[in-house]
Every structure is written in structure tokens, then in C-alpha cells.
Tab-separated table of C-alpha atoms in Angstrom:
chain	number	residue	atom	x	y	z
A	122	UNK	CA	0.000	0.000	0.000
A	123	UNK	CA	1.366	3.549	-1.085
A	124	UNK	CA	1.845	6.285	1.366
A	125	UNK	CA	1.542	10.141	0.020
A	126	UNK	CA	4.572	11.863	1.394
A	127	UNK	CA	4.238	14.975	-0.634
A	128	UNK	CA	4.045	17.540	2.572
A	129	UNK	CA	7.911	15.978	3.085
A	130	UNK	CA	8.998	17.069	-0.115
A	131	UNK	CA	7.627	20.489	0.333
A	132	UNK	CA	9.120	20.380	3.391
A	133	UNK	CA	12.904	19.149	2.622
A	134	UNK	CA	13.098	21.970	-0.576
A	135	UNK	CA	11.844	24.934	1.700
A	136	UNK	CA	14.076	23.767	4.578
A	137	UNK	CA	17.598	22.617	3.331
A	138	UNK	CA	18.642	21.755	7.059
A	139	UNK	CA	16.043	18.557	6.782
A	140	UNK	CA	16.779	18.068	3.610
A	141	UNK	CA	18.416	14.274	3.262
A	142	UNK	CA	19.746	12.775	0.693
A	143	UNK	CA	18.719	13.244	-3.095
A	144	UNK	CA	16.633	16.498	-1.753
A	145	UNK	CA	17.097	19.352	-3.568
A	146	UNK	CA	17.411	22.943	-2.151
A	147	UNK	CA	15.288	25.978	-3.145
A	148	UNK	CA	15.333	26.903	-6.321
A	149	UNK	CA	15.699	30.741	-7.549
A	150	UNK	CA	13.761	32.115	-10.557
A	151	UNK	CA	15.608	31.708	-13.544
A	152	UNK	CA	17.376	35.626	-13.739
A	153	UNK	CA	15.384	36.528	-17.242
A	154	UNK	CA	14.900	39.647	-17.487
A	155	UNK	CA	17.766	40.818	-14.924
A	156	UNK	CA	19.667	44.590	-15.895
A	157	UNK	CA	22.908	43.821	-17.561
A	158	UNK	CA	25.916	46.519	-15.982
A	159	UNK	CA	27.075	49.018	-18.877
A	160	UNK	CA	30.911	48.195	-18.852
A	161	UNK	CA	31.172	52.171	-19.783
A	162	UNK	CA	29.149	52.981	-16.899
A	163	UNK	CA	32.491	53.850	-14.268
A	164	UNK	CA	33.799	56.865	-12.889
A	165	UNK	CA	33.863	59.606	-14.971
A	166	UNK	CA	35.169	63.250	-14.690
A	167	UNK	CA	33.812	66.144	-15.643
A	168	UNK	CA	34.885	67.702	-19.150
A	169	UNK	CA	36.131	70.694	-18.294
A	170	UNK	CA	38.600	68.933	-16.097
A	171	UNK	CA	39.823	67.501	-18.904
A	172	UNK	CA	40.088	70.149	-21.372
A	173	UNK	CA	42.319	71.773	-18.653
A	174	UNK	CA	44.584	68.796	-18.376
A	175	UNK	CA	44.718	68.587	-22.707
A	176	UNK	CA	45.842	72.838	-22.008
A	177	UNK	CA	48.089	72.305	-19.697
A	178	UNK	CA	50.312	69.430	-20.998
A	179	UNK	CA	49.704	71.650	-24.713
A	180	UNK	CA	51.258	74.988	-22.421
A	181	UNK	CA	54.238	72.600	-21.125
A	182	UNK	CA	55.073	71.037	-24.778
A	183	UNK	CA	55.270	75.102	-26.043
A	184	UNK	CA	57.409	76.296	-23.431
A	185	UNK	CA	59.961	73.201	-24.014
A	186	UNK	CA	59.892	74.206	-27.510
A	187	UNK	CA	60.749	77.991	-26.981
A	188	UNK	CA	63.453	76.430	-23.993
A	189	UNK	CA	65.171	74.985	-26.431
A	190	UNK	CA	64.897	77.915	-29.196
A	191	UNK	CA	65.961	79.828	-26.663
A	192	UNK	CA	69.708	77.701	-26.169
A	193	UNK	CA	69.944	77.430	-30.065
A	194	UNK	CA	70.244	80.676	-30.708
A	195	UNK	CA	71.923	81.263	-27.655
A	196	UNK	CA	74.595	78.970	-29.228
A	197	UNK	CA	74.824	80.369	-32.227
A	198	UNK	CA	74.935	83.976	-30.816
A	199	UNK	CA	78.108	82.450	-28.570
A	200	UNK	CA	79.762	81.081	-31.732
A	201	UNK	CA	78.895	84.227	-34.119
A	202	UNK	CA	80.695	86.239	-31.043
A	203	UNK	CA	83.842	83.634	-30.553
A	204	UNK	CA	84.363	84.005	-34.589
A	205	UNK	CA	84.523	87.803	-34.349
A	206	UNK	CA	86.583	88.121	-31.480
A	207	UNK	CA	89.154	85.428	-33.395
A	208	UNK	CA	88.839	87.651	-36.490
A	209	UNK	CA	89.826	90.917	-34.505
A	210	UNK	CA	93.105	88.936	-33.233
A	211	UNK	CA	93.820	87.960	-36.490
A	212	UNK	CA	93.582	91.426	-37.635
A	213	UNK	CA	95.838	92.900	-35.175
A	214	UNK	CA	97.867	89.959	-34.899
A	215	UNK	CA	98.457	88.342	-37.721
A	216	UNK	CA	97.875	84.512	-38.318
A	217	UNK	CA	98.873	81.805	-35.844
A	218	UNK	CA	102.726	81.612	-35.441
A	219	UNK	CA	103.671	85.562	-36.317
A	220	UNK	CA	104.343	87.811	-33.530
A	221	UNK	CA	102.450	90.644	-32.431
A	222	UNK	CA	101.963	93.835	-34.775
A	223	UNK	CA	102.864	94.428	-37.968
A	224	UNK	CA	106.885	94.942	-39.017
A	225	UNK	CA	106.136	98.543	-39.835
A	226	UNK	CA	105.273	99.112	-36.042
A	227	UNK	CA	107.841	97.289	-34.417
A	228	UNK	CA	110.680	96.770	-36.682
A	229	UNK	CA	111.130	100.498	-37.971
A	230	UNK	CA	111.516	103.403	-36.725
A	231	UNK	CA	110.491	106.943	-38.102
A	232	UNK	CA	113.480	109.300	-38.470
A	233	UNK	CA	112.167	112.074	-40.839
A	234	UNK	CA	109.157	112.283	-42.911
A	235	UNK	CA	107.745	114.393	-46.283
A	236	UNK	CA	111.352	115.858	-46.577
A	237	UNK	CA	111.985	118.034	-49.196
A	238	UNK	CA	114.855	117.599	-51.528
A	239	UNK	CA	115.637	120.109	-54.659
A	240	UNK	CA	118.030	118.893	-57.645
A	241	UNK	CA	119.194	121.463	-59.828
A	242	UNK	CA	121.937	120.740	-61.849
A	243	UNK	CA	123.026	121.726	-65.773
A	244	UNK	CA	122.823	119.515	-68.752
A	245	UNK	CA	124.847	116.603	-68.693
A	246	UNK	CA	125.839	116.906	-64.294
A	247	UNK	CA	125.601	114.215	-62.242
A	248	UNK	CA	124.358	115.039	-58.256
A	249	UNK	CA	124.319	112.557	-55.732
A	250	UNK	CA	121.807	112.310	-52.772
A	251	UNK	CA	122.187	110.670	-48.836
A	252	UNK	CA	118.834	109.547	-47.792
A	253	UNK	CA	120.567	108.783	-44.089
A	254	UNK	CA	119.955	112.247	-43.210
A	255	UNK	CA	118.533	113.358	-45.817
A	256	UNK	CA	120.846	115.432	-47.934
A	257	UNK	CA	121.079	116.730	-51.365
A	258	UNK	CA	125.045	117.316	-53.289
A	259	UNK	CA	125.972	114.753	-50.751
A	260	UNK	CA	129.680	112.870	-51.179
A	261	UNK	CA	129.697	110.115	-53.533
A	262	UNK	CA	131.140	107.599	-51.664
A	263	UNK	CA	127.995	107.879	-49.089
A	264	UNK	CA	125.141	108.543	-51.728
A	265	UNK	CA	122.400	106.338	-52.013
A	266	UNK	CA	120.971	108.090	-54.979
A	267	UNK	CA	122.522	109.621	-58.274
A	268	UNK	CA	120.610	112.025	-60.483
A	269	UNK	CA	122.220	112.111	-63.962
A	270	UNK	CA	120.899	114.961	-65.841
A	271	UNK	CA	120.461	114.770	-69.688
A	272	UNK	CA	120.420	116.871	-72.469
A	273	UNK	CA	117.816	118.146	-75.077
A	274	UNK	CA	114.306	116.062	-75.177
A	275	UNK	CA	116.524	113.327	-72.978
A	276	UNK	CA	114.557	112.313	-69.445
A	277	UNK	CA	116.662	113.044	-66.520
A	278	UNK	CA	117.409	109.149	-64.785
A	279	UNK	CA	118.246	108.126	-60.960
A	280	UNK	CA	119.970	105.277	-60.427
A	281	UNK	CA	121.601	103.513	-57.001
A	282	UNK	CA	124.273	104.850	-55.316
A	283	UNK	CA	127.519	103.314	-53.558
A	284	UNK	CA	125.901	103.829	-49.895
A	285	UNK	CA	122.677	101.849	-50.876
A	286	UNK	CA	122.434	98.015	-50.550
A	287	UNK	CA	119.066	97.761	-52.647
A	288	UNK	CA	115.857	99.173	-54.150
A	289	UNK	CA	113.078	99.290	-55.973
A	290	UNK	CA	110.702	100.990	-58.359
A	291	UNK	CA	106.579	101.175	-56.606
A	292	UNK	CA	103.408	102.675	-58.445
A	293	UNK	CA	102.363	104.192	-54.832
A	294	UNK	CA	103.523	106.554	-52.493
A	295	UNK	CA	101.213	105.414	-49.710
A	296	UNK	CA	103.431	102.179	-48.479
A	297	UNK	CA	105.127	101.980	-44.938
A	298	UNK	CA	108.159	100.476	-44.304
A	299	UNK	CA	106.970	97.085	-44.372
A	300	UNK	CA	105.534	97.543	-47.516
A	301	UNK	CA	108.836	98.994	-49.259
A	302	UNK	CA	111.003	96.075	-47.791
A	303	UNK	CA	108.400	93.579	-49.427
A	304	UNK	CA	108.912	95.577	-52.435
A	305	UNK	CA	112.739	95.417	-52.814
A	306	UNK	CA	112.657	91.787	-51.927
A	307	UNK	CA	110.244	91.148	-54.326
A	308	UNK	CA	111.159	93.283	-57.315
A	309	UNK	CA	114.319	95.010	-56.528
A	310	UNK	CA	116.122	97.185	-58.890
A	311	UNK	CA	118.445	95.115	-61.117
A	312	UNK	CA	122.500	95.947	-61.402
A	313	UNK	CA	122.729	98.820	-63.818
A	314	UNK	CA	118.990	99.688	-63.562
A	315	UNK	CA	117.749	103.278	-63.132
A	316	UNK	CA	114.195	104.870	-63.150
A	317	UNK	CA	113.515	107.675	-65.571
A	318	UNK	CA	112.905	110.826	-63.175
A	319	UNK	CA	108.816	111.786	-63.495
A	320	UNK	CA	106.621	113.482	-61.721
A	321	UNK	CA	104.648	110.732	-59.543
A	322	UNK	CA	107.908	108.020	-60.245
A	323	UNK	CA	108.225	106.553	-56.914
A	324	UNK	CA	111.760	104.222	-55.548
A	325	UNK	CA	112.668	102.406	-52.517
A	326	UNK	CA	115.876	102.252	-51.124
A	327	UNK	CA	117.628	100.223	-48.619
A	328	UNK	CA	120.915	101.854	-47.065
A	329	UNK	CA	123.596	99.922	-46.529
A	330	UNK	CA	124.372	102.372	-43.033
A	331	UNK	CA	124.484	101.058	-39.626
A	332	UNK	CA	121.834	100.673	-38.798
A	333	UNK	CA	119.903	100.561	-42.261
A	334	UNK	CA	116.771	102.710	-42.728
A	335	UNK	CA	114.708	102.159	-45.632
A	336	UNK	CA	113.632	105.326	-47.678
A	337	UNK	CA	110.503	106.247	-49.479
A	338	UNK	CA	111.782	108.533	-52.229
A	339	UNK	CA	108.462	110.406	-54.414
A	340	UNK	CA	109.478	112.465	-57.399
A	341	UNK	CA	106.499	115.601	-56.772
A	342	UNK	CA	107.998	117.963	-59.653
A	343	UNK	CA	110.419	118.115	-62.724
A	344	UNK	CA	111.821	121.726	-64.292
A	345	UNK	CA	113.859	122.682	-66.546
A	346	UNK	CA	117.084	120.769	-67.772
A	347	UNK	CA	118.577	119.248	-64.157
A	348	UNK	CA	115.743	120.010	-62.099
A	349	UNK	CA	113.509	118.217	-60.304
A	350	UNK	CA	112.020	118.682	-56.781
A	351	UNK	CA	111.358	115.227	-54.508
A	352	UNK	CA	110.301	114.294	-50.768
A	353	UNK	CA	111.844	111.288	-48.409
A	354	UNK	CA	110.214	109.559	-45.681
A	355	UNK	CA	112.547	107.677	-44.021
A	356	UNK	CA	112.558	104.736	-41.335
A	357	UNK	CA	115.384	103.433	-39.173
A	358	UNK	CA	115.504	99.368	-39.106
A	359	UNK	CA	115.636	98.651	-35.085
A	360	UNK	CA	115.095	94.893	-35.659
């Protein structure tokens, strides 16, 4: 005979503690139509905040870009500065291995300068001239110069004398010392040379005193037959 034990089932589901074996617990309802979370749904911030944040790193990016404008030109101010100041040594200077100033400075001394010196002299006469002092009809065995006047259409001529060791024709009568010395090294007056006396003719002469001077000798006027007026500038060689 079958006995109805229905009221025990109810009982075991609704009451896990009595529930024996092979009883089930309670059951929930199946979670149909239970709200999904929105993943995006999280903390947000307002958007303000984060324009301010997209300014601010935008402000930092600009000012590391005018930092470093700033040092570039910086450098190239420094260097632009460094190659002028190496330029104004080389000017005064000279290149890398010369010493100090120029040779005109400190090698030469001035002894007289823009003297005048007259020639006059008849046709055919010979005068000689000492550019030590300066003097003109000076003794022969001294002279640096000699002024051989000519006859006729014939252009008076000046040639080197017995007390000059050198010399040379130049176009200008603007050089210094230095610049006649590179001139008689580099184009001197030959043995038996002479320059044909014109106004503007310019020489060059290296005495062979002691000490030497070197003499700028400009012809400013030329006469009548054997004469000719001139002016000597005139350094002393002190090393």
C-alpha cells in the first residue's frame, strides 16, 4: 500500500537543514529579465577637467619648444661672437705663429718724414743724394741716390748709389716700411737699372748704413734741364 509523502517534499526543498539525501534545495527564478551593468558605466570626470589637463600638458610642450629655441640661438649667438673676437686677433695679430703687430710698427723706426729735396743741376751733371739724413750734393762715396741729368728732349734718370744696398721701383707713395722692404725683396732694382725721373715716379731704397733705414723717395715735380724737386720719408731698421 502507497503512502503520500508529498508535505515531506515540500518540506525538505523549503528547509535545506532537513533536507536528506537526493533532496534538492530551493530553487531561484531563472534571472530573465535581470539589468545587464554598462561596462562604460564607471567613474567619470567632468569635461572641463579635462580640457584643462589637454591645455596644460599643450602649455608645457610650447614652453619646451621655446626652452630649447631659446639655447639654439643662444649657441649660435656664442659662436657668431667667438668668430669675431678670433677675427679681430687675427687682424691685429696676424695669423697663428707671427708675432704681435705688424713689421712697420715694431721693426722700424720713423726718423724724418715728407722731406723736401731740390736737384738742380746743368745739362749733362751728375748730383748725388744721402737719404741717411737726408741730404742733397751729398759725397759720392755715401750717396744712395745719383741724379744724372740729360740733355735736349733726354729724361733726366736716378739710379743707385755706392751707400745703398738695394731698391726698388713702386706705383704708390702710400706704403710703410713694411711695404717697401716687401717691395725690394720682391722686385728690386736690377745691377745697372735706373728709373727715368717723373713726376709721380716713386723708388725704394735700402741703405747699406748702420743701422739701415729704408727710404721712401716720391718724385712731386720736374723743371727745366737738371731740375727736379722730390720728398723722403725715411725709417730706421731697429730689428
Amino acid at each position: 500500500m502507497s503512502v503520500f509523502r508529498a508535505a515531506s517534499n515540500v518540506n525538505s526543498r523549503n528547509n535545506p537543514a532537513k533536507a536528506g539525501p537526493g533532496n534538492v534545495g530551493p530553487r531561484h527564478p531563472y534571472p530573465l529579465n535581470r539589468p545587464r551593468e554598462d561596462p562604460a558605466d564607471g567613474p567619470t570626470e567632468p569635461l572641463e577637467d579635462r580640457r584643462s589637463r589637454v591645455r596644460d600638458r599643450l602649455a608645457g610642450l610650447a614652453l619646451m619648444v621655446a626652452v630649447f629655441a631659446l639655447l639654439t640661438s643662444s649657441v649660435a649667438v656664442l659662436a657668431a661672437w667667438r668668430a669675431l673676437t678670433v677675427a679681430k686677433l687675427v687682424a691685429v695679430n696676424g695669423p697663428a705663429g707671427t708675432t704681435g703687430a705688424p713689421a712697420s710698427r715694431t721693426g722700424f723706426d720713423v726718423t724724418y718724414a715728407q722731406e723736401p729735396l731740390r736737384v738742380q743741376v746743368g745739362c749733362a751733371a751728375v748730383l748725388f743724394l744721402d737719404l741717411d739724413e737726408p741730404r742733397a750734393n751729398a759725397d759720392e762715396r755715401v750717396s744712395d741716390l745719383r741724379y744724372d741729368s740729360r740733355c735736349g728732349q733726354e729724361v733726366p734718370r736716378l739710379t743707385l748709389g755706392p751707400g745703398a744696398a738695394a731698391g726698388a721701383q713702386v706705383k704708390d707713395a702710400d706704403l710703410d716700411a713694411d711695404g717697401c722692404q716687401r717691395a725690394i725683396r720682391t722686385s728690386p732694382i736690377g745691377p745697372g737699372g735706373s728709373v727715368e725721373v717723373r713726376k709721380g715716379a716713386v723708388l725704394c731704397v735700402l741703405t747699406a748704413a748702420v743701422p739701415a733705414s729704408i727710404s721712401l723717395v716720391e718724385i712731386t715735380d720736374v723743371g727745366t734741364t737738371g731740375t727736379a724737386g722730390m720728398r723722403a720719408t725715411s725709417w730706421k731698421v731697429t730689428g
